[in-house]
Short mmCIF file of C-alpha atoms and ligand atoms in Angstrom, two decimals:
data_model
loop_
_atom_site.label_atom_id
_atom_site.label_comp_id
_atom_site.label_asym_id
_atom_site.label_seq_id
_atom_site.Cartn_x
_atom_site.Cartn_y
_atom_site.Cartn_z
CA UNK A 1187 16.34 4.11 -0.80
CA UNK A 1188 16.53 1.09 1.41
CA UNK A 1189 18.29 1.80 4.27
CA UNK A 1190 19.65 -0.54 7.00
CA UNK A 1191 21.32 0.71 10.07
CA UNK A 1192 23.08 -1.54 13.07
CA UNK A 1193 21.19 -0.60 16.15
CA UNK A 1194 21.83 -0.87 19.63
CA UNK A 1195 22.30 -3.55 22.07
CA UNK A 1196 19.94 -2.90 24.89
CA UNK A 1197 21.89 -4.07 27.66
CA UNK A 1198 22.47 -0.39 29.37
CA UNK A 1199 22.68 2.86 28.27
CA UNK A 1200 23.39 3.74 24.68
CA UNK A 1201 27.22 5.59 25.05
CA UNK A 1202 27.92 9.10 23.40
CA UNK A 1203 30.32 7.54 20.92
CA UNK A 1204 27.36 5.31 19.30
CA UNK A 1205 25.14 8.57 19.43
CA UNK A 1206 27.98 10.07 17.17
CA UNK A 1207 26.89 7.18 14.64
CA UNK A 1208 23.56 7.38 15.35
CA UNK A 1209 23.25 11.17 14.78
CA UNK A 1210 25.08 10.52 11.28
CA UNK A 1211 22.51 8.64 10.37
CA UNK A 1212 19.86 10.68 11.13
CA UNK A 1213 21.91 13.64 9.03
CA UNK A 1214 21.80 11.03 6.31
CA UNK A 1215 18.26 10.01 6.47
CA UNK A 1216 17.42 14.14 6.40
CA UNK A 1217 19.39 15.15 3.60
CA UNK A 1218 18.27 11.82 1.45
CA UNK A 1219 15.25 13.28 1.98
CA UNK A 1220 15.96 16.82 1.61
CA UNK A 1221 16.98 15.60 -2.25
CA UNK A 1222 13.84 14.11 -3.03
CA UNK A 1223 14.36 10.14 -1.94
CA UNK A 1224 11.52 8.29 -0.45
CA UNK A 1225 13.65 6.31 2.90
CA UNK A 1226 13.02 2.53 3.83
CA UNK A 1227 15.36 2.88 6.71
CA UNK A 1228 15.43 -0.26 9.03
CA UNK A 1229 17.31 -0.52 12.50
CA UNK A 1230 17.48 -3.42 14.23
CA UNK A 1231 17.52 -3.78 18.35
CA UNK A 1232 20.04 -6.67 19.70
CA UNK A 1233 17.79 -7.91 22.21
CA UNK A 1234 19.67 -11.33 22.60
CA UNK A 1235 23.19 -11.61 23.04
CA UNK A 1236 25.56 -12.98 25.98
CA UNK A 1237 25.56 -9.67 28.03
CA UNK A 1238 21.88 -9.51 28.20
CA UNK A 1239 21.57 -13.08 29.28
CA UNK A 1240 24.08 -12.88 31.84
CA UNK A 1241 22.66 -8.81 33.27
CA UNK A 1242 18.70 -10.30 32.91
CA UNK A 1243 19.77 -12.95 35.04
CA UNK A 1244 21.40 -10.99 37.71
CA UNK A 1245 18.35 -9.14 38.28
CA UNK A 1246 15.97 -12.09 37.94
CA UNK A 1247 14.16 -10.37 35.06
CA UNK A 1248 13.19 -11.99 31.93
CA UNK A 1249 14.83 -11.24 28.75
CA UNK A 1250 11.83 -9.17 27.52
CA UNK A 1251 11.62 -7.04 30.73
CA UNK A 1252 15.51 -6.41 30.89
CA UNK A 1253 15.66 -5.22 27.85
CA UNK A 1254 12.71 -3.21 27.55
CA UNK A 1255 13.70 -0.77 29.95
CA UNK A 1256 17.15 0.05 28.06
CA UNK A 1257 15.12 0.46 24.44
CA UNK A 1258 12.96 2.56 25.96
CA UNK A 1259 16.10 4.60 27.47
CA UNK A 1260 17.39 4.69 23.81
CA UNK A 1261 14.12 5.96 22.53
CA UNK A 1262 14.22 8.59 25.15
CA UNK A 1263 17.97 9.52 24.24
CA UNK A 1264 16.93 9.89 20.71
CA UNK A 1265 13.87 12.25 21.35
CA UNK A 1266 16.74 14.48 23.14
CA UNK A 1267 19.02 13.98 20.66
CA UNK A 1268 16.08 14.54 17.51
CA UNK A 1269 17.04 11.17 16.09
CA UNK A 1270 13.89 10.67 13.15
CA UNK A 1271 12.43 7.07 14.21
CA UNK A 1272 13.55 5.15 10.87
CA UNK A 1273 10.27 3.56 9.27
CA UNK A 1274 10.72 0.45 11.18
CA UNK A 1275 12.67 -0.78 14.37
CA UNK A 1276 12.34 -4.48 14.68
CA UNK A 1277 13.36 -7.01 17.57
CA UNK A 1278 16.06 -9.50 16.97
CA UNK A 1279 13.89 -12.01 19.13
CA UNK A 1280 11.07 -11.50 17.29
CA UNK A 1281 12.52 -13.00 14.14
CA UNK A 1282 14.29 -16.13 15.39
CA UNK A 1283 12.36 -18.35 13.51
CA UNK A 1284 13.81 -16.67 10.25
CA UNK A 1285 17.14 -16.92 11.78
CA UNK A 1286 16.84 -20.42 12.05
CA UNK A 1287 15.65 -20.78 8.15
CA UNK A 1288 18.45 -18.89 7.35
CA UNK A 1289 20.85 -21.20 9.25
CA UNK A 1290 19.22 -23.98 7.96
CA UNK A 1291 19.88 -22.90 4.11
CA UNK A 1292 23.23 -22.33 5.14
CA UNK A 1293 23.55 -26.12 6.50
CA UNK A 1294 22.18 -27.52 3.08
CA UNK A 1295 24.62 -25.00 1.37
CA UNK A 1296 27.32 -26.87 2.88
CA UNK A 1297 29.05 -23.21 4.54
CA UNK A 1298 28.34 -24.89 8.55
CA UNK A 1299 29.46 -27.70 10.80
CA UNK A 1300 28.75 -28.22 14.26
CA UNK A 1301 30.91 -28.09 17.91
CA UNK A 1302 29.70 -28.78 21.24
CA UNK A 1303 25.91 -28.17 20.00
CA UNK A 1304 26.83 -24.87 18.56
CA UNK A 1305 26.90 -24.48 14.38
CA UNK A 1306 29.37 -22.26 12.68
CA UNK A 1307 29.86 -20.72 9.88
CA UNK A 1308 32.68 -22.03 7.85
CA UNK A 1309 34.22 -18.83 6.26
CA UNK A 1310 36.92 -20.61 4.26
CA UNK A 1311 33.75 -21.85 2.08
CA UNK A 1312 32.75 -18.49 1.06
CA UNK A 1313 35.55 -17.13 -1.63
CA UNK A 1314 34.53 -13.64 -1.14
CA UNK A 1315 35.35 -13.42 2.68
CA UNK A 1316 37.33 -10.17 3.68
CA UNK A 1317 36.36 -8.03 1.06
CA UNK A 1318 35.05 -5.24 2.73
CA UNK A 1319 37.34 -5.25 6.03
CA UNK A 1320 40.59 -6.21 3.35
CA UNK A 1321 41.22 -8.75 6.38
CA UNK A 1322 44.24 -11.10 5.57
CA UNK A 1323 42.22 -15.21 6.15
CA UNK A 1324 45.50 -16.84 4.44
CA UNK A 1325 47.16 -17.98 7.59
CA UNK A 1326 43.59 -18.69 9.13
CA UNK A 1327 43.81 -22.18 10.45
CA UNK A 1328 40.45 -24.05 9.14
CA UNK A 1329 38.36 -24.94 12.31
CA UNK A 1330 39.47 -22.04 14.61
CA UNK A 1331 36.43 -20.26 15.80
CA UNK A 1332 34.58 -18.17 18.23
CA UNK A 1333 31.48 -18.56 19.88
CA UNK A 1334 31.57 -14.96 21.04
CA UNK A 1335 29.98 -11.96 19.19
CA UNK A 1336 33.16 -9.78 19.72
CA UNK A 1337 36.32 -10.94 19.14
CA UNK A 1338 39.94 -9.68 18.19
CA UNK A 1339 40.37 -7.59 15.57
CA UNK A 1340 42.18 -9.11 12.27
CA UNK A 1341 42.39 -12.68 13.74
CA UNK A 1342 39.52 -14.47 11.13
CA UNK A 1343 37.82 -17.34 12.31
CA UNK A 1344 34.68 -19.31 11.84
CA UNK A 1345 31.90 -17.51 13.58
CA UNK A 1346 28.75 -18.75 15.17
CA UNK A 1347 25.27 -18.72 13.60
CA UNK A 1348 23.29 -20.47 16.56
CA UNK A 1349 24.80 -20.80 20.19
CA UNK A 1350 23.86 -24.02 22.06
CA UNK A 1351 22.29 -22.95 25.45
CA UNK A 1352 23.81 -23.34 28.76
CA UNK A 1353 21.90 -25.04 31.27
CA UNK A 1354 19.40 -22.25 32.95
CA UNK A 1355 19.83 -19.87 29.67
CA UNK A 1356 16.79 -18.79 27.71
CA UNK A 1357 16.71 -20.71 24.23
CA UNK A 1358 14.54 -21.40 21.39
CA UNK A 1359 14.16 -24.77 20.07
CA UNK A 1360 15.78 -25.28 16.36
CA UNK A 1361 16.27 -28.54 14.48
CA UNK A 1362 20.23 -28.00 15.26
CA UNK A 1363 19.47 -28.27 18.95
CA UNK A 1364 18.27 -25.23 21.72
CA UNK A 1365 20.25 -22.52 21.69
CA UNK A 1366 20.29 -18.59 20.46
CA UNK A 1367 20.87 -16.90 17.08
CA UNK A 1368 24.46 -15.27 17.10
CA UNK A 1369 24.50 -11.37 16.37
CA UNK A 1370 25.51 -11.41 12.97
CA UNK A 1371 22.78 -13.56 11.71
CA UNK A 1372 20.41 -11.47 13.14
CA UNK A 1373 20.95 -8.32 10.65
CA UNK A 1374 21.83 -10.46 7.61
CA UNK A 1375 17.89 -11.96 8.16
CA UNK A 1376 16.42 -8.90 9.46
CA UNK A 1377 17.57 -6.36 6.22
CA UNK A 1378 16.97 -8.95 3.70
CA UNK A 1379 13.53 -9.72 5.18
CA UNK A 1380 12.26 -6.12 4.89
CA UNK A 1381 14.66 -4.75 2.41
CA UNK A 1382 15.04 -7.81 -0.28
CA UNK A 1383 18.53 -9.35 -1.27
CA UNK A 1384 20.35 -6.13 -2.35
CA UNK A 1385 19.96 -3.39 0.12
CA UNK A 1386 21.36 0.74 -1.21
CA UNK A 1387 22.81 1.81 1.86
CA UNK A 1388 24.00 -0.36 4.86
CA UNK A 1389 25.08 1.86 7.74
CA UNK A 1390 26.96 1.72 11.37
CA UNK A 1391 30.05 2.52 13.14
CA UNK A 1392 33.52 1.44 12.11
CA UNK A 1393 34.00 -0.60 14.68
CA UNK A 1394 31.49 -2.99 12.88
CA UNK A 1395 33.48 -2.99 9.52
CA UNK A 1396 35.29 -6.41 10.93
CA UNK A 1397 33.78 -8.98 12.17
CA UNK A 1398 30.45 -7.71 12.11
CA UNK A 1399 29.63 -6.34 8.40
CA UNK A 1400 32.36 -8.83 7.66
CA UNK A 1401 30.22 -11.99 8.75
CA UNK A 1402 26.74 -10.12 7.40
CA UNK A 1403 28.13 -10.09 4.06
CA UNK A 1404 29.45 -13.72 4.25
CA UNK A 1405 26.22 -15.12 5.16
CA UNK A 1406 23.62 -13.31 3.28
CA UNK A 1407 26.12 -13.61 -0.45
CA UNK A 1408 26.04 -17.05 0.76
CA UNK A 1409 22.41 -17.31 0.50
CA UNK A 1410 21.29 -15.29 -2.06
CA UNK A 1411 24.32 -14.94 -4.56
CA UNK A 1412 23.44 -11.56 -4.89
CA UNK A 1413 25.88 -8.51 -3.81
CA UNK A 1414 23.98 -7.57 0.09
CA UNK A 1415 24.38 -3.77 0.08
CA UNK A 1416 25.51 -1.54 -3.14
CA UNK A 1417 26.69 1.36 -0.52
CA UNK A 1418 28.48 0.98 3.15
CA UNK A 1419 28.82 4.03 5.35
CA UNK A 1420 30.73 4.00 8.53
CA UNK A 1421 30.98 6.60 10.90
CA UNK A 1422 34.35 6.75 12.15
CA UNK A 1423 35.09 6.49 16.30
CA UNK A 1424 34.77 9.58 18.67
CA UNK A 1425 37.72 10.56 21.01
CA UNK A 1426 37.27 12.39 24.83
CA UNK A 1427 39.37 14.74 25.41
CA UNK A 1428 41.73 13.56 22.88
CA UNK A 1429 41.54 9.94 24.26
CA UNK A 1430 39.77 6.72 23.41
CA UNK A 1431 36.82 6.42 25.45
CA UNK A 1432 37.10 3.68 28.20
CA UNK A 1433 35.77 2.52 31.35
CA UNK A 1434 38.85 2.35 32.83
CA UNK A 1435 39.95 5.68 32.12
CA UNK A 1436 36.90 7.09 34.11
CA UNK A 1437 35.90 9.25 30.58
CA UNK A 1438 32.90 6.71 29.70
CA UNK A 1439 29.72 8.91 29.07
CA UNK A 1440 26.31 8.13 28.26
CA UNK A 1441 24.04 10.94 26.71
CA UNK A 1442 22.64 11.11 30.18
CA UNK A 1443 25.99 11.70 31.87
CA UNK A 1444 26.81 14.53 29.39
CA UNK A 1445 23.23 16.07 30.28
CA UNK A 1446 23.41 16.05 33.72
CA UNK A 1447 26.40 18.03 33.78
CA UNK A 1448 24.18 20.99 32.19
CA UNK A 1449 24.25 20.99 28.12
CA UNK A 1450 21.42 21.09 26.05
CA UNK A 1451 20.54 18.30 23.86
CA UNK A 1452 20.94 20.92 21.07
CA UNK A 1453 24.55 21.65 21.80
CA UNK A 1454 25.28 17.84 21.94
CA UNK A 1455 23.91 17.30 19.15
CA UNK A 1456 25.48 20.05 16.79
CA UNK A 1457 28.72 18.80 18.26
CA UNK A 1458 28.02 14.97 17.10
CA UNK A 1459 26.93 16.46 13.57
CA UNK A 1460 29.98 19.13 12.75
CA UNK A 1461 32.05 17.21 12.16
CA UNK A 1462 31.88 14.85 9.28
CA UNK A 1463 31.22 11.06 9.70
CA UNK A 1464 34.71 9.93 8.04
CA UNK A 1465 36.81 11.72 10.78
CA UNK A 1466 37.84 11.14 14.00
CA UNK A 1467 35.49 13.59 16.44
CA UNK A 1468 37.61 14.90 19.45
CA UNK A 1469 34.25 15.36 21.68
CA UNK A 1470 35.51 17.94 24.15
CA UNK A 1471 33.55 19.93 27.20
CA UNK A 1472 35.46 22.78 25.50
CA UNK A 1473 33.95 22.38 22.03
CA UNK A 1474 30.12 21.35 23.89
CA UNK A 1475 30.72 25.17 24.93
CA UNK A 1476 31.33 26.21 21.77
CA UNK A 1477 28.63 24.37 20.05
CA UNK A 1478 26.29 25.93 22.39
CA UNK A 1479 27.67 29.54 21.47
CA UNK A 1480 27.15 28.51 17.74
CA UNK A 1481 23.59 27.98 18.42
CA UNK A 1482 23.18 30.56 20.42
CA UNK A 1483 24.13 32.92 17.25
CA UNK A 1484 21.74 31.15 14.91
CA UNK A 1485 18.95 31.47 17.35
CA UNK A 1486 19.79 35.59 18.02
CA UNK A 1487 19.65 35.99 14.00
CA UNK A 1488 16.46 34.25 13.82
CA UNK A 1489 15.19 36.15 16.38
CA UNK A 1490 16.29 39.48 14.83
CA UNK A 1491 14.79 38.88 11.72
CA UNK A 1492 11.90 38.36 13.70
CA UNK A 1493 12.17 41.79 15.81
CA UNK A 1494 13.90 44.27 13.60
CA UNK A 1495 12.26 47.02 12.25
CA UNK A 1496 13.16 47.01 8.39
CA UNK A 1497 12.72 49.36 5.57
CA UNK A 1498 10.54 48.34 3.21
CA UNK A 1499 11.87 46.63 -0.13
CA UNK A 1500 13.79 43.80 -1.28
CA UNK A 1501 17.63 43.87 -2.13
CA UNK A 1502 19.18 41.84 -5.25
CA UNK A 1503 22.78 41.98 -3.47
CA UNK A 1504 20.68 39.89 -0.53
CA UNK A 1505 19.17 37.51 -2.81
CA UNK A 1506 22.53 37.26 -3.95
CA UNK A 1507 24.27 35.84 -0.90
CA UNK A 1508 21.48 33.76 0.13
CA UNK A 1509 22.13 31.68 -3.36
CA UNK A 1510 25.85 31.73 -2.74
CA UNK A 1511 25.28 29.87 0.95
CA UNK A 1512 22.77 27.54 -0.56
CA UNK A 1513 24.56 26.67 -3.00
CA UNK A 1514 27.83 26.09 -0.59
CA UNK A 1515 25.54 24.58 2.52
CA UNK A 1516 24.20 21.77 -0.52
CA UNK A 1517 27.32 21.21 -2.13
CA UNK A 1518 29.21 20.74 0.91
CA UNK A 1519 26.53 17.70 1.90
CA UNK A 1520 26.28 16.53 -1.88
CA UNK A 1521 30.56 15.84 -1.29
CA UNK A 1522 29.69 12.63 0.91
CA UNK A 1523 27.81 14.88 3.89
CA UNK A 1524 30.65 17.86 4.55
CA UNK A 1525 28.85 18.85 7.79
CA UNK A 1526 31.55 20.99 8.20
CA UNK A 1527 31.28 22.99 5.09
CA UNK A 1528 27.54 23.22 4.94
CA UNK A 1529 27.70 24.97 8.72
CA UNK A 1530 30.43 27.49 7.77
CA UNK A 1531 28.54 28.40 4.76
CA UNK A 1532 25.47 29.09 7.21
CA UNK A 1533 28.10 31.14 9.52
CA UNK A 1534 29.70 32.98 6.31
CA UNK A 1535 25.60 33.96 5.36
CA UNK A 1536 24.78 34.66 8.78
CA UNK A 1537 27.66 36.74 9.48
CA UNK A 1538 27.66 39.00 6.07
CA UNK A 1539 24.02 39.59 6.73
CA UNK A 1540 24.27 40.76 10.11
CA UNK A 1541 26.41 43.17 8.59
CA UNK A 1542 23.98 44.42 6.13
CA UNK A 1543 21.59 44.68 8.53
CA UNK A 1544 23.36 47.06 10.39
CA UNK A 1545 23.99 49.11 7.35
CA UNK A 1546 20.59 49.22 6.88
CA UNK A 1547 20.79 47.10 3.91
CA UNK A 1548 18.78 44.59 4.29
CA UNK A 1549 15.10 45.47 3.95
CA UNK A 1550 11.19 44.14 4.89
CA UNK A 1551 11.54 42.41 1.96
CA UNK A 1552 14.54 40.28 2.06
CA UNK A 1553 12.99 38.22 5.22
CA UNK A 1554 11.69 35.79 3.69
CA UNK A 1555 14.55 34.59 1.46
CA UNK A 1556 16.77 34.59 4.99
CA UNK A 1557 13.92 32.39 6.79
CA UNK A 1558 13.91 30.36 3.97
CA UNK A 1559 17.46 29.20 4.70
CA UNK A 1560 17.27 28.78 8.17
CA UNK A 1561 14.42 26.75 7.62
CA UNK A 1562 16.67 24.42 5.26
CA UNK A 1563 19.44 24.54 7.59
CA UNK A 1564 17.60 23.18 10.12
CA UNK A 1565 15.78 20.70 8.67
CA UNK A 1566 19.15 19.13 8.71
CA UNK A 1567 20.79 20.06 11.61
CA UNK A 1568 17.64 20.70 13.83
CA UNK A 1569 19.10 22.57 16.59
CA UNK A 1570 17.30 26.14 16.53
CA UNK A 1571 14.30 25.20 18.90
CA UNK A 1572 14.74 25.07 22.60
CA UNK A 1573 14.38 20.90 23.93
CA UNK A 1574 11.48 20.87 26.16
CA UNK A 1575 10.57 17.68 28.32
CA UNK A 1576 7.68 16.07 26.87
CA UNK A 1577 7.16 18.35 23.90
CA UNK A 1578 6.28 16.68 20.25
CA UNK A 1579 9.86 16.77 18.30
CA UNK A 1580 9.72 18.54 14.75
CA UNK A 1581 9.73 15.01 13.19
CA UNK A 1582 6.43 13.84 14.92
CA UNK A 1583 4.51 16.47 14.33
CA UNK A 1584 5.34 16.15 10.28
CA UNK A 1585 4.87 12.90 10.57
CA UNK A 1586 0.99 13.87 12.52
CA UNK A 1587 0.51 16.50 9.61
CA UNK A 1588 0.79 14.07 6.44
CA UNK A 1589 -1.24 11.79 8.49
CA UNK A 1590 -4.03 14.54 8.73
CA UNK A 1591 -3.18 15.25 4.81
CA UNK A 1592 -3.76 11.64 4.39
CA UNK A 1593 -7.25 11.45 6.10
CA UNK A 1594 -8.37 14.83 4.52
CA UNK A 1595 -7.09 13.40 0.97
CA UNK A 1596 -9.76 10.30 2.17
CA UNK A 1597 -12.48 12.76 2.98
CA UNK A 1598 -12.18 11.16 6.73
CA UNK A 1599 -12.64 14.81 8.47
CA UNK A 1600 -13.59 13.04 11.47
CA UNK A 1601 -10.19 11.39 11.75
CA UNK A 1602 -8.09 14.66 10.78
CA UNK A 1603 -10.01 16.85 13.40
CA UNK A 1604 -9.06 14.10 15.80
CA UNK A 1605 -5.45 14.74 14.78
CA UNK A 1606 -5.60 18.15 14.64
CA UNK A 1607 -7.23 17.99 18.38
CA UNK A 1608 -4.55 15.35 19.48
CA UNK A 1609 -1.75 17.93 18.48
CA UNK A 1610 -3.63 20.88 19.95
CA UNK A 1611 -3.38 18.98 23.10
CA UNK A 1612 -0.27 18.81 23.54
CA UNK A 1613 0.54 22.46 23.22
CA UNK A 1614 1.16 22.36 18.85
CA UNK A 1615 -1.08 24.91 17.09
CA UNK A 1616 -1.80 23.89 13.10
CA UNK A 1617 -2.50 26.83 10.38
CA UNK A 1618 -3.76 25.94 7.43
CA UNK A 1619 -2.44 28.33 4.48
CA UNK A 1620 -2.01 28.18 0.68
CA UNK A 1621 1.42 26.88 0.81
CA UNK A 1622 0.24 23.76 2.99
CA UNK A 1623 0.04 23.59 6.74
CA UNK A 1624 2.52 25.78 9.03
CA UNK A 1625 2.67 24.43 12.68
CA UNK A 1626 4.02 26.30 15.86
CA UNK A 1627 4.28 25.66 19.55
CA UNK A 1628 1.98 27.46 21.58
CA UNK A 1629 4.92 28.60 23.08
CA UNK A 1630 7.17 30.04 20.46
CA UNK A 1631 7.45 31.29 16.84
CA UNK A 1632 6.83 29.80 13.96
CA UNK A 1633 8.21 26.84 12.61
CA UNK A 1634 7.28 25.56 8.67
CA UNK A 1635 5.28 22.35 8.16
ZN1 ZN B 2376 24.32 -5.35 12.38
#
């Protein structure tokens, strides 16, 4: 699957409502690869646009130094958050040259003209424009453009490709004068460099449908004459408290804001994930609270099938119900990711077996089937172990263990001690068994591997 996702603009902190699309994503990525698909999954980082030049400036950093700070903020969020790294992040200004081929093709395409030092691109030359966002360009009035990377919604207009400098801005030098790329060129030339002409999946928030996915189509059909992405997902917007999240209405929050008022990571993130990506979320304090409860049960029946003292045996009736909410937890995320039904069949399983248990029903041997579960569960939802500062996340230490598989597989011992040491180091204990490597913290239970 070839994957390419909208990333952030590193100008400040990344705000709770693209966390909501960014912990989509990651349920995406999971359960693509919970079903067997090997992931190319690119995100981009806007590391160029107006905001940064004019905030870098303020502070008298360069561009590079600005905006370093805020990706490694995001990275940081993420960790807290268990975002998976997708298998590359790449710099918008470390692919300007590309942009400026691209623009170029464009130019000898006939689809540009230039204003002020500035070259657009001329949508009315591109038959298929509006096709994703259903915009209306009939009463579009040919020459009205923006040089801006955000502008009103349903008002089409030629956009910019490459943005003549102002004097004192950073630039690069192109053949169509200095300048800098515009922000839809940059993911049009970014996917198709590392994903080829047609991508699967193309992902982001719906707040991107128009201009933004709008303008990536337009230029990279334009170029290639190929259909850019076969599938679009967009994760709808989240509410606070009911409302649209604004500055001015003092209910702005940044994943840092919502931590320092005392919630777990976990609890945020269950609440970003329940509710699935083509709704509305209502993120409420109310609902952090209950997300946090909801975890809170999960993590009491893990630890009682843990602690309880069982009879020995196995029960069919058990086996039973564990198929059932398997079978309900997949289907629900097979019907275009149902978060919502694959948690309540977890809750149904969790809450019939807690009754067993007390009856005495459930036996020694019926453990392992209910582990087994969790286990899946949570390799999607990833919310049953405790966030730690510093601590590897679940995803990095897979990602350490194939490595080690890797250099074992090459006969390089020397390098999968080394890894093995590495991850002993910082407090993750490796067992090696039949059924392939189990890994724990030193200072928990068990986890699979
Ligand atoms: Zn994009």
């Amino acid at each position: 699957m070839r994957m390419y996702t909208c990333g952030p603009t590193v100008y400040s902190y990344v705000h709770i409502g693209n966390f909501r699309t960014f912990t989509f994503q990651d349920i995406l990525r999971r359960y693509l690869r919970y079903r067997g698909y090997q992931l190319d999954h690119v995100m981009n980082i806007t590391d160029i646009d107006d905001k940064i030049i004019r905030r870098a400036s303020e502070t008298g950093a360069s561009l590079r130094d600005y905006t370093e700070v805020y990706h490694k903020a995001f990275e940081e969020d993420a960790r807290k958050l268990r975002l998976q790294t997708p298998e590359r992040v790449v710099r918008a200004t470390d692919h300007v040259d590309d942009m400026v081929k691209a623009i170029q093709k464009l130019e000898e395409r006939g689809l540009t003209y230039h204003s002020d030092g500035s070259v657009y691109f001329r949508i009315g030359g591109f038959p298929g424009y509006g096709k994703l966002s259903r915009i209306d360009v009939s009463g579009m009035r040919a020459g009205a453009r923006v040089d801006v990377d955000e502008y009103e919604k349903a008002d089409a207009r030629d956009f910019v490709l490459w943005k003549a400098a102002k004097p004192g801005e950073p630039f690069w030098e192109a053949p169509f004068g200095a300048g800098r790329p515009g922000w839809h060129i940059e993911c049009s030339v970014m996917a198709m460099q590392y994903l080829g002409e047609t991508l699967d999946i193309h992902t982001g928030g719906v707040d991107l449908v128009f201009p933004h996915h709008e303008n990536e189509i337009a230029q990279s059909e334009a170029l290639t004459r190929k259909p850019f992405a076969r599938f679009w997902l967009h994760a709808e917007f989240l509410l606070i408290e009911g409302q649209k999240m604004s500055k001015s209405l003092g209910n702005f929050y940044t994943l840092r804001d919502v931590l320092d008022k005392g919630y777990s990571p976990e609890a945020v993130r269950y609440l970003l994930a329940s509710v699935p990506y083509r709704k509305q979320l209502n993120f409420t304090f109310d609902a952090l609270k209950s997300a946090a409860t909801a975890i809170e049960r999960l993590r009491n029946f893990r630890l009682r099938l843990d602690s309880d003292t069982l009879e020995p045996g196995q029960s069919a009736e058990i086996g039973a119900i564990g198929e059932q909410a398997l079978r309900q937890f997949e289907s629900g995320l097979d019907e275009d990711l149902n978060t919502a039904q694959a948690l309540a069949a977890v809750f149904e399983y969790v809450r019939e077996i807690n009754t067993l248990m007390d009856a005495g029903r459930f036996k020694a041997g019926d453990r392992a089937s209910a582990r087994s579960l969790l286990e899946r569960f949570d390799s999607i939802f990833d919310v049953l172990e405790v966030y730690r500062e510093g601590r590897l996340s679940a995803d990095e230490i897979q990602r350490a263990i194939e490595e080690r598989l890797a250099a074992r597989k090459a006969r390089n011992f020397s390098r999968a001690d080394e890894i093995r040491k590495e991850l002993a180091a910082r407090g993750v204990v490796l067992e090696d068994t039949k059924e392939g490597t189990r890994w724990k913290y030193g200072d928990s239970e068990t986890s699979s591997g």
